[in-house]
C-alpha cells in the first residue's frame, strides 16, 4: 500500500499546481461546510476533503502539512470582499493588517512571522501571497477585489522547499474558479450602509471546438466611515474597487490542457483615520512604562514658554493643544479638522498561462508562465494635526505621497508523478521583477497664530526647494518637479531555483510515509537610492545570495481515521536594502528553522474532526525597522526646518535568534444533519529580540528590544452554519454566524506598547435556491460585519508621546446590507 491508493491519486490540475501546495492539518471550520458539498460522504458525517498540498490530490486528513482553507461559500457568508476582510481573525494563525493606516498595502503574517515594513522597492515579505499559483511580489495591490474565488488556502509554517523564497511564515494562495466548459451564469447586486453597493457577474460558457471561456466582472463601493470636514475631499476608510477577468481552457487532444487568463483591477481607497487618543501621557520607556507628564507651556509668538522662560517641547515642557484638536478615545466618525484627501489608486493586471501534458498515466509535465504588474498612486493624509504638535503659523497635516510601479515575470516547469512506492515532484523556477518608487511628504494645512483656525495651502510646502511644490493635481506634477520629490529608488531582482520532493511508502511498512525534499535558490538584486530628502544621491545596491532549504517529514497512519506526523523544514526571507534610509545599506536575509508535530483525527463516526499542531521555530537575522519622522516645523532660531515631515527608517538584523513556539487546534463537528460547528484556536509565543538602533542620534547603537507586530498570544474563532430545507421545494434557509477573538498585540517593532484585544462577530441570513422561471434560481440574503459594533485600536504609536500624545487607528464600524443573487 503506497502513501495513497494509485487509483485514488490524480495529478493536480495544472493552474493550481503551486497554489494548492498549501493545504492540510488545521482545517478551518469553513472547510467542512464549503468543501464537503463536493465529496461523496453522507450528510450525516464530515466528508473527505480533497487537497493538493503535495501537488497531487490527497485526503486532507492524510496530508502531513498544517493548513486552513476558507471556501467561496464561506467568504460569501462572511461578506468578505478582499483580503483585508480576513483581518478580523477568521484564521487565528493568519494576521492581516494595513501598513501604516493604508488599505493600499497590506501586512500579511503567519505564526509570528509578520514583517513591519515590506512595501519598498528592495524589501520582501515573510509570507508569500499567490494568485492561481503565481507569486505576487509586492504588498501593494494585495487588497484588490476578489474574483470568483473557489477557495483561499493558508499554508502554515516555512515552505522553503516547494514554495521557496519569502515563505518563512507560510503562504496564502487565492484560487479562482476555472472555466468548466458547461454553461453557468451568476449575477448579484447589493446595497448597504455607508453608501455601499456591489455587483458581480460571472459567465461560464460551453466549450466550442475544445475551447471554454469564462468571464468575471466585479464592482464594490463604500463611502467613508470617518467624514472629512473639508468640502470636496474624500473621507477616510472608503473604497471603490472594480475589475474584470477573462479565462480560457483549451483541450485540443487527450492529455493536454492549456489554461490562459488575463485580469485587470483597480482599487481606489483612502486610509483609516489616525486620531489622537491621549494628550501628554509621558514618554514611553523601553520597558513599557511611561515617564511623568510634562508641564504645559504657552506660546509667545512662535516661542514656547514656561513660567516666563523659554522651554523645549518634549524635554522641559509640552506644547498646548490647538483649540480645534481634541482627544478621542473612541472611534471618530468626523475628523477634527479638514484636510485634502483623494483616492489612492492601485492598478493591477496580469496574464497567466498554465500548460499540462500527461506524458503517461504516472507522469505529468507542467509549465506555468505569468506576467504581472502593479501601479500605485498613494495619497495618505490620515494624520491631520493628530501626529504633530501645534506651532503657531506652522504647516501641518503630513500628506504621504508615493508613486510605485512594479512589473514581474515568472516561469516554472514541473514534473509530477509516481513510481512504485514513490510519489515525486521536481521543478525549475525563475522570477524577475523591476520596481521604481518616488515619494514625498508635503504639508497641506497651516495654523493661524492661536490654533483657532487653519487654511488649506494652495501650494504644498517645499521639501528642500526654494519654491513651493505643485498642489495635489497628480503625480506627473511631482515627478516633473524634481526638488519636490523626497525619495527616489529603484531595484531589479532575479531569482533562480531548482527543487525536488518525494514521498516513499515501503511495502514492508505501508502505514509509514517518509517525505524528503530540498530546494536551492539563488537571489540577485541590483538597484539604487537616487534621491534622499530631496537631494540627488547615488547609493547602489548589489545583493547576491544562494541558499538551500531542506524538508523531512515522517507520517504514520495510527488508525483508519487517525494520522500522525512530524516535520522538519526551513525557509527564508530574502535580504535587501531600506529605501527610506539615507544610504541604501544592504541587510542580510532572515531565516527560519521549524520543528512540528501534528495529529489529525476523525471521531464519533466522522461527526467530529480534531486537528492539532505544535511547533517550535528559531528565526535568525530578523530584519528590524527603526523609524523617525521629524515633526518640528521650525528650528530654535525661528527658521523653517528643512527636514520637517521627513521620514527616516533604517533596517538592522537582530543580534539574537527569535524563539517562536505555538499550538494550533481546529475542531469541526456535525452533531446533527444540516448543522456544522467549528472552533479554531492558536497560541503563539514570540520572545523579544535585541537589535542595535542604526538611526543617527542619541539612540544610535543602543541595544533595543524588538517586538513582533500583529501577533497576539491567544487567538480564536468559531462558526455556526445551519441549513433548514423548505418542504416541497429545493429552497432552504441558511444561517451563518462567525466570531473571532484576538488578544493584545504590538503594532510597532520598536515600541513596547500593546493595542487592544478584539472580538468581532459577523453574520448572514439567506433564503437560498428559490426556483424562478426557466430554471433560474435566486438567493436573497442580509449580512452584517462587526455585528456588535465593537471598537478596538489595532495600531497605536507613542512616537510623539512626549511632544503631543499617542495616535491610533480603530477598526471599522458595523456595516450591514442586503444582496440578491441569480444563478441562470
Coordinates of N, CA, C and O in Angstrom, one line a residue, residues 203-336:
X203 N -19.9 34.5 -16.0 CA -20.4 33.8 -17.2 C -19.5 32.7 -17.5 O -18.3 33.0 -17.9
X204 N -19.9 31.4 -17.4 CA -19.1 30.3 -17.8 C -19.8 29.7 -19.0 O -20.9 29.3 -19.0
X205 N -19.0 29.7 -20.2 CA -19.6 29.3 -21.5 C -19.3 27.9 -21.8 O -18.3 27.3 -21.4
X206 N -20.2 27.3 -22.6 CA -20.0 25.9 -23.1 C -18.8 25.9 -24.0 O -18.4 26.8 -24.7
X207 N -18.1 24.7 -24.0 CA -16.9 24.6 -24.8 C -17.3 24.4 -26.2 O -18.3 23.8 -26.6
X208 N -16.5 25.1 -27.1 CA -16.7 25.0 -28.5 C -15.3 24.7 -29.2 O -14.4 25.4 -28.9
X209 N -15.3 23.6 -29.9 CA -14.0 23.1 -30.6 C -12.9 23.0 -29.5 O -11.8 23.3 -29.8
X210 N -13.3 22.5 -28.4 CA -12.3 22.2 -27.3 C -11.9 23.4 -26.5 O -11.0 23.3 -25.7
X211 N -12.5 24.6 -26.7 CA -12.1 25.8 -26.0 C -13.3 26.3 -25.2 O -14.4 26.4 -25.7
X212 N -13.1 26.5 -23.9 CA -14.1 27.0 -23.0 C -13.7 28.4 -22.5 O -12.5 28.6 -22.1
X213 N -14.6 29.3 -22.4 CA -14.3 30.7 -21.9 C -15.1 30.9 -20.6 O -16.2 30.4 -20.4
X214 N -14.6 31.8 -19.8 CA -15.2 32.3 -18.6 C -14.9 33.7 -18.4 O -13.8 34.2 -18.5
X215 N -15.9 34.5 -18.0 CA -15.8 36.0 -17.9 C -16.3 36.4 -16.5 O -17.4 35.9 -16.1
X216 N -15.5 37.2 -15.8 CA -15.9 37.7 -14.5 C -15.8 39.2 -14.4 O -14.8 39.8 -14.9
X217 N -16.8 39.8 -13.8 CA -16.7 41.3 -13.5 C -17.2 41.6 -12.2 O -18.1 40.9 -11.6
X218 N -16.6 42.6 -11.5 CA -17.0 42.9 -10.2 C -16.8 44.4 -9.9 O -16.0 45.1 -10.5
X219 N -17.7 44.9 -9.0 CA -17.6 46.3 -8.5 C -18.0 46.3 -7.0 O -18.9 45.6 -6.6
X220 N -17.2 47.1 -6.2 CA -17.5 47.2 -4.8 C -17.3 48.7 -4.4 O -16.3 49.3 -4.9
X221 N -18.2 49.2 -3.6 CA -18.0 50.6 -3.2 C -18.5 50.8 -1.7 O -19.5 50.2 -1.3
X222 N -17.7 51.6 -1.0 CA -18.2 52.0 0.4 C -17.7 53.4 0.6 O -16.6 53.8 0.3
X223 N -18.6 54.3 1.1 CA -18.2 55.7 1.4 C -17.5 55.7 2.7 O -17.4 54.7 3.4
X224 N -16.9 56.8 3.1 CA -16.1 57.0 4.2 C -16.8 56.7 5.5 O -18.0 57.0 5.7
X225 N -16.1 56.0 6.5 CA -16.7 55.8 7.8 C -16.3 56.9 8.8 O -16.8 57.1 9.9
X226 N -15.2 57.7 8.4 CA -14.8 58.9 9.1 C -14.9 60.1 8.1 O -14.2 60.1 7.2
X227 N -15.8 61.0 8.4 CA -16.0 62.1 7.4 C -14.9 63.1 7.5 O -14.3 63.4 8.6
X228 N -14.7 63.8 6.4 CA -13.7 64.8 6.2 C -14.4 66.2 6.2 O -15.3 66.4 5.3
X229 N -14.2 67.1 7.1 CA -14.9 68.4 7.1 C -14.6 69.3 5.9 O -15.3 70.3 5.7
X230 N -13.5 69.0 5.2 CA -13.1 69.8 4.0 C -14.0 69.5 2.9 O -14.0 68.4 2.4
X231 N -14.8 70.5 2.4 CA -15.7 70.2 1.2 C -14.9 69.7 0.0 O -13.8 70.2 -0.3
X232 N -15.5 68.7 -0.6 CA -14.9 68.2 -1.9 C -13.8 67.2 -1.6 O -13.3 66.5 -2.6
X233 N -13.3 67.0 -0.4 CA -12.3 66.0 -0.1 C -12.9 64.7 0.2 O -14.0 64.6 0.8
X234 N -12.2 63.6 0.0 CA -12.6 62.3 0.4 C -12.5 62.1 1.9 O -11.6 62.7 2.6
X235 N -13.4 61.3 2.5 CA -13.2 60.9 3.9 C -12.3 59.7 4.0 O -11.6 59.3 3.1
X236 N -12.3 59.1 5.2 CA -11.3 58.1 5.5 C -12.0 56.7 5.6 O -13.2 56.7 6.1
X237 N -11.3 55.7 5.3 CA -11.9 54.3 5.2 C -13.0 54.2 4.2 O -14.1 53.7 4.5
X238 N -12.7 54.6 3.0 CA -13.6 54.5 1.8 C -12.9 53.7 0.8 O -11.7 53.6 0.7
X239 N -13.7 53.0 -0.1 CA -13.1 52.3 -1.2 C -14.1 52.2 -2.4 O -15.3 52.3 -2.2
X240 N -13.5 52.1 -3.6 CA -14.2 51.8 -4.8 C -13.4 50.9 -5.6 O -12.3 51.3 -6.1
X241 N -13.8 49.6 -5.7 CA -13.0 48.6 -6.4 C -13.8 48.1 -7.6 O -15.0 47.9 -7.5
X242 N -13.1 47.8 -8.7 CA -13.7 47.2 -9.8 C -12.7 46.5 -10.7 O -11.5 46.8 -10.6
X243 N -13.1 45.6 -11.5 CA -12.2 44.9 -12.3 C -12.9 43.8 -13.1 O -14.1 43.5 -13.0
X244 N -12.1 43.1 -14.0 CA -12.6 42.0 -14.8 C -11.6 41.0 -15.1 O -10.3 41.3 -14.9
X245 N -12.0 39.8 -15.5 CA -11.1 38.7 -15.7 C -11.7 37.9 -16.8 O -12.9 37.6 -16.8
X246 N -10.9 37.4 -17.8 CA -11.3 36.5 -18.8 C -10.4 35.3 -18.8 O -9.1 35.5 -18.7
X247 N -10.9 34.1 -18.8 CA -10.1 32.9 -18.8 C -10.6 32.0 -19.9 O -11.8 31.9 -20.3
X248 N -9.6 31.2 -20.4 CA -9.9 30.2 -21.4 C -9.2 28.9 -21.1 O -8.1 28.9 -20.6
X249 N -9.9 27.8 -21.4 CA -9.3 26.5 -21.3 C -9.4 25.8 -22.6 O -10.5 25.6 -23.2
X250 N -8.2 25.3 -23.1 CA -8.1 24.7 -24.4 C -7.6 23.3 -24.2 O -6.6 23.0 -23.6
X251 N -8.4 22.3 -24.7 CA -8.1 20.9 -24.7 C -8.2 20.3 -26.1 O -9.2 19.6 -26.4
X252 N -7.1 20.5 -26.9 CA -7.2 20.1 -28.3 C -7.1 18.5 -28.5 O -7.6 18.0 -29.5
X253 N -6.5 17.8 -27.5 CA -6.4 16.4 -27.6 C -6.3 15.8 -26.2 O -6.0 16.6 -25.3
X254 N -6.5 14.6 -26.1 CA -6.5 13.9 -24.8 C -5.1 14.0 -24.1 O -4.1 13.8 -24.7
X255 N -5.1 14.4 -22.9 CA -3.9 14.5 -22.1 C -3.3 15.9 -22.0 O -2.4 16.1 -21.2
X256 N -3.7 16.8 -22.9 CA -3.1 18.2 -22.9 C -4.2 19.2 -22.6 O -5.3 19.2 -23.1
X257 N -3.9 20.1 -21.7 CA -4.7 21.2 -21.3 C -3.9 22.5 -21.2 O -2.9 22.5 -20.6
X258 N -4.5 23.6 -21.8 CA -3.9 24.9 -21.7 C -4.9 25.8 -21.0 O -6.0 26.0 -21.5
X259 N -4.5 26.4 -19.9 CA -5.3 27.4 -19.2 C -4.7 28.8 -19.3 O -3.5 29.0 -18.9
X260 N -5.4 29.7 -19.9 CA -5.0 31.1 -20.2 C -5.9 32.1 -19.5 O -7.1 31.9 -19.5
X261 N -5.4 33.1 -18.9 CA -6.3 34.1 -18.3 C -5.6 35.5 -18.3 O -4.4 35.6 -18.3
X262 N -6.4 36.5 -18.3 CA -6.0 37.9 -18.2 C -6.9 38.6 -17.2 O -8.2 38.4 -17.3
X263 N -6.4 39.3 -16.2 CA -7.2 40.0 -15.3 C -6.7 41.5 -15.1 O -5.5 41.7 -15.3
X264 N -7.6 42.4 -14.8 CA -7.2 43.8 -14.6 C -8.2 44.3 -13.5 O -9.4 43.9 -13.5
X265 N -7.7 45.1 -12.6 CA -8.5 45.6 -11.5 C -7.9 47.0 -11.0 O -6.7 47.3 -11.2
X266 N -8.8 47.7 -10.4 CA -8.4 49.0 -9.8 C -9.1 49.1 -8.4 O -10.2 48.8 -8.3
X267 N -8.2 49.4 -7.5 CA -8.7 49.6 -6.1 C -8.4 51.0 -5.7 O -7.3 51.4 -5.4
X268 N -9.5 51.8 -5.7 CA -9.4 53.2 -5.2 C -9.8 53.2 -3.7 O -10.8 52.6 -3.3
X269 N -9.0 53.7 -2.8 CA -9.2 53.7 -1.4 C -8.6 54.8 -0.7 O -7.8 55.6 -1.2
X270 N -9.1 55.1 0.6 CA -8.5 56.0 1.4 C -8.1 55.3 2.7 O -8.7 54.3 3.1
X271 N -7.1 55.9 3.5 CA -6.6 55.2 4.7 C -7.6 55.3 5.8 O -8.5 56.1 5.8
X272 N -7.4 54.5 6.8 CA -8.1 54.6 8.1 C -7.6 55.9 8.8 O -6.5 56.4 8.6
X273 N -8.5 56.5 9.5 CA -8.1 57.8 10.2 C -7.3 57.6 11.4 O -7.5 56.7 12.2
X274 N -6.2 58.4 11.5 CA -5.3 58.4 12.6 C -5.7 59.5 13.6 O -5.6 60.6 13.3
X275 N -6.2 59.1 14.8 CA -6.7 60.0 15.7 C -5.9 60.1 17.0 O -5.2 59.1 17.4
X276 N -6.0 61.2 17.7 CA -5.3 61.4 19.0 C -6.1 60.8 20.1 O -7.2 61.1 20.3
X277 N -5.5 59.8 20.8 CA -6.2 59.1 21.8 C -5.8 59.5 23.2 O -6.4 59.1 24.2
X278 N -4.8 60.3 23.4 CA -4.4 60.9 24.7 C -3.6 62.1 24.5 O -3.1 62.4 23.4
X279 N -3.4 62.9 25.5 CA -2.5 64.1 25.4 C -1.6 64.1 26.6 O -2.0 63.9 27.8
X280 N -0.3 64.3 26.4 CA 0.7 64.4 27.4 C 0.8 63.2 28.3 O 0.7 63.3 29.5
X281 N 0.8 62.0 27.7 CA 0.8 60.8 28.6 C 2.2 60.5 29.2 O 2.3 59.6 30.0
X282 N 3.2 61.1 28.7 CA 4.6 60.9 29.2 C 5.3 60.0 28.2 O 4.7 59.1 27.5
X283 N 6.6 60.2 28.0 CA 7.4 59.5 27.0 C 7.4 58.0 27.4 O 7.4 57.6 28.6
X284 N 7.3 57.1 26.4 CA 7.3 55.7 26.6 C 8.7 55.2 26.7 O 9.6 55.4 25.9
X285 N 9.0 54.5 27.8 CA 10.3 53.9 28.1 C 10.4 52.5 27.4 O 9.4 51.9 26.9
X286 N 11.6 52.0 27.3 CA 11.9 50.7 26.6 C 11.2 49.6 27.3 O 10.8 48.6 26.7
X287 N 11.0 49.7 28.6 CA 10.3 48.6 29.4 C 8.8 48.7 29.4 O 8.1 48.0 30.1
X288 N 8.2 49.7 28.6 CA 6.8 49.8 28.5 C 6.2 50.8 29.5 O 5.0 51.1 29.5
X289 N 7.0 51.3 30.5 CA 6.4 52.3 31.5 C 6.5 53.7 30.8 O 7.1 53.9 29.8
X290 N 5.9 54.6 31.5 CA 5.8 56.0 31.0 C 6.6 56.9 31.9 O 6.6 56.7 33.1
X291 N 7.2 57.9 31.4 CA 7.8 59.0 32.2 C 6.7 59.9 32.6 O 5.6 59.9 32.1
X292 N 7.0 60.8 33.6 CA 6.0 61.7 34.1 C 5.6 62.7 33.0 O 6.4 63.1 32.2
X293 N 4.3 63.0 33.0 CA 3.8 64.1 32.0 C 4.6 65.4 32.2 O 5.1 65.7 33.4
X294 N 4.7 66.1 31.2 CA 5.5 67.4 31.2 C 4.5 68.5 31.5 O 3.3 68.5 31.2
X295 N 5.0 69.6 32.1 CA 4.2 70.8 32.3 C 3.8 71.4 30.9 O 4.6 71.3 30.0
X296 N 2.6 72.0 30.8 CA 2.1 72.5 29.6 C 2.6 74.0 29.4 O 2.4 74.8 30.3
X297 N 3.3 74.2 28.3 CA 3.7 75.6 28.0 C 2.7 76.4 27.3 O 1.6 75.9 27.0
X298 N 3.0 77.7 27.1 CA 2.2 78.6 26.3 C 3.1 79.2 25.2 O 4.3 79.3 25.4
X299 N 2.5 79.7 24.2 CA 3.2 80.3 23.1 C 3.3 81.8 23.2 O 2.2 82.5 23.5
X300 N 4.4 82.4 23.0 CA 4.6 83.8 22.9 C 5.2 84.0 21.5 O 6.4 83.8 21.2
X301 N 4.3 84.3 20.5 CA 4.7 84.2 19.1 C 4.9 82.8 18.7 O 4.0 81.9 19.0
X302 N 6.1 82.4 18.2 CA 6.4 81.0 17.9 C 7.3 80.4 19.0 O 7.7 79.3 18.9
X303 N 7.6 81.2 20.1 CA 8.4 80.7 21.1 C 7.6 80.1 22.2 O 6.6 80.7 22.8
X304 N 7.9 78.8 22.6 CA 7.2 78.1 23.6 C 7.8 78.5 25.0 O 9.0 78.5 25.2
X305 N 6.9 78.9 25.9 CA 7.3 79.5 27.2 C 6.7 78.7 28.4 O 5.7 78.1 28.2
X306 N 7.5 78.7 29.5 CA 7.0 78.0 30.7 C 7.5 78.9 31.9 O 8.7 79.1 32.1
X307 N 6.5 79.5 32.6 CA 6.9 80.3 33.8 C 7.8 81.5 33.4 O 8.7 81.8 34.1
X308 N 7.5 82.1 32.2 CA 8.2 83.2 31.8 C 9.5 83.0 31.1 O 10.2 83.9 30.6
X309 N 9.9 81.7 31.0 CA 11.2 81.4 30.3 C 10.9 80.4 29.2 O 9.9 79.7 29.2
X310 N 11.8 80.4 28.2 CA 11.6 79.6 27.0 C 11.8 78.1 27.4 O 12.6 77.8 28.4
X311 N 11.1 77.2 26.8 CA 11.2 75.8 27.1 C 11.2 75.0 25.8 O 10.8 75.6 24.7
X312 N 11.6 73.8 25.8 CA 11.7 72.9 24.6 C 10.6 71.9 24.7 O 10.5 71.1 25.7
X313 N 9.8 71.8 23.6 CA 8.7 70.8 23.6 C 9.3 69.4 23.6 O 10.2 69.1 22.9
X314 N 8.7 68.6 24.5 CA 9.2 67.2 24.7 C 10.3 67.0 25.6 O 10.7 65.9 25.9
X315 N 10.9 68.1 26.1 CA 12.0 68.0 27.0 C 11.7 68.6 28.4 O 11.7 68.0 29.4
X316 N 11.5 69.9 28.3 CA 11.2 70.7 29.6 C 9.7 71.1 29.7 O 9.3 71.5 30.7
X317 N 9.0 71.0 28.6 CA 7.5 71.3 28.6 C 6.9 70.6 27.4 O 7.6 69.9 26.6
X318 N 5.6 70.7 27.3 CA 4.9 70.2 26.2 C 4.0 71.3 25.6 O 3.5 72.1 26.3
X319 N 3.9 71.3 24.3 CA 3.1 72.3 23.6 C 1.7 72.1 23.9 O 1.2 71.0 24.0
X320 N 0.9 73.2 24.0 CA -0.5 73.1 24.2 C -1.2 72.5 23.0 O -0.7 72.6 21.8
X321 N -2.4 72.0 23.2 CA -3.2 71.5 22.1 C -3.8 72.7 21.4 O -4.2 73.7 22.0
X322 N -3.9 72.6 20.0 CA -4.7 73.6 19.3 C -6.2 73.5 19.7 O -6.7 72.4 19.9
X323 N -6.9 74.6 19.9 CA -8.3 74.5 20.3 C -9.1 73.6 19.4 O -10.1 73.1 19.8
X324 N -8.8 73.5 18.1 CA -9.6 72.7 17.2 C -9.3 71.2 17.3 O -9.9 70.4 16.7
X325 N -8.3 70.8 18.1 CA -7.9 69.4 18.2 C -8.3 68.9 19.5 O -8.1 69.5 20.6
X326 N -9.0 67.7 19.5 CA -9.5 67.1 20.7 C -8.9 65.7 20.9 O -8.6 65.1 19.9
X327 N -8.9 65.2 22.1 CA -8.6 63.8 22.4 C -9.8 63.0 22.2 O -10.9 63.3 22.8
X328 N -9.7 61.9 21.5 CA -10.9 61.0 21.3 C -10.4 59.6 21.6 O -9.5 59.0 20.9
X329 N -10.9 59.0 22.6 CA -10.5 57.6 23.0 C -11.5 56.6 22.5 O -11.4 55.4 22.8
X330 N -12.4 57.0 21.6 CA -13.3 56.1 20.9 C -13.3 56.5 19.4 O -12.8 57.6 19.0
X331 N -13.8 55.6 18.6 CA -13.7 55.8 17.1 C -14.4 57.1 16.7 O -15.5 57.3 17.0
X332 N -13.6 57.9 15.9 CA -14.2 59.1 15.4 C -15.0 58.9 14.2 O -14.6 58.1 13.3
X333 N -16.2 59.5 14.1 CA -17.0 59.5 12.9 C -16.8 60.7 12.0 O -17.1 60.7 10.8
X334 N -16.2 61.8 12.6 CA -15.9 63.0 11.9 C -14.5 63.5 12.4 O -14.3 63.6 13.6
X335 N -13.7 63.9 11.5 CA -12.3 64.4 11.9 C -12.4 65.7 12.5 O -13.4 66.5 12.2
X336 N -11.5 66.1 13.4 CA -11.5 67.4 14.0 C -11.3 68.5 13.0 O -11.9 69.6 13.1

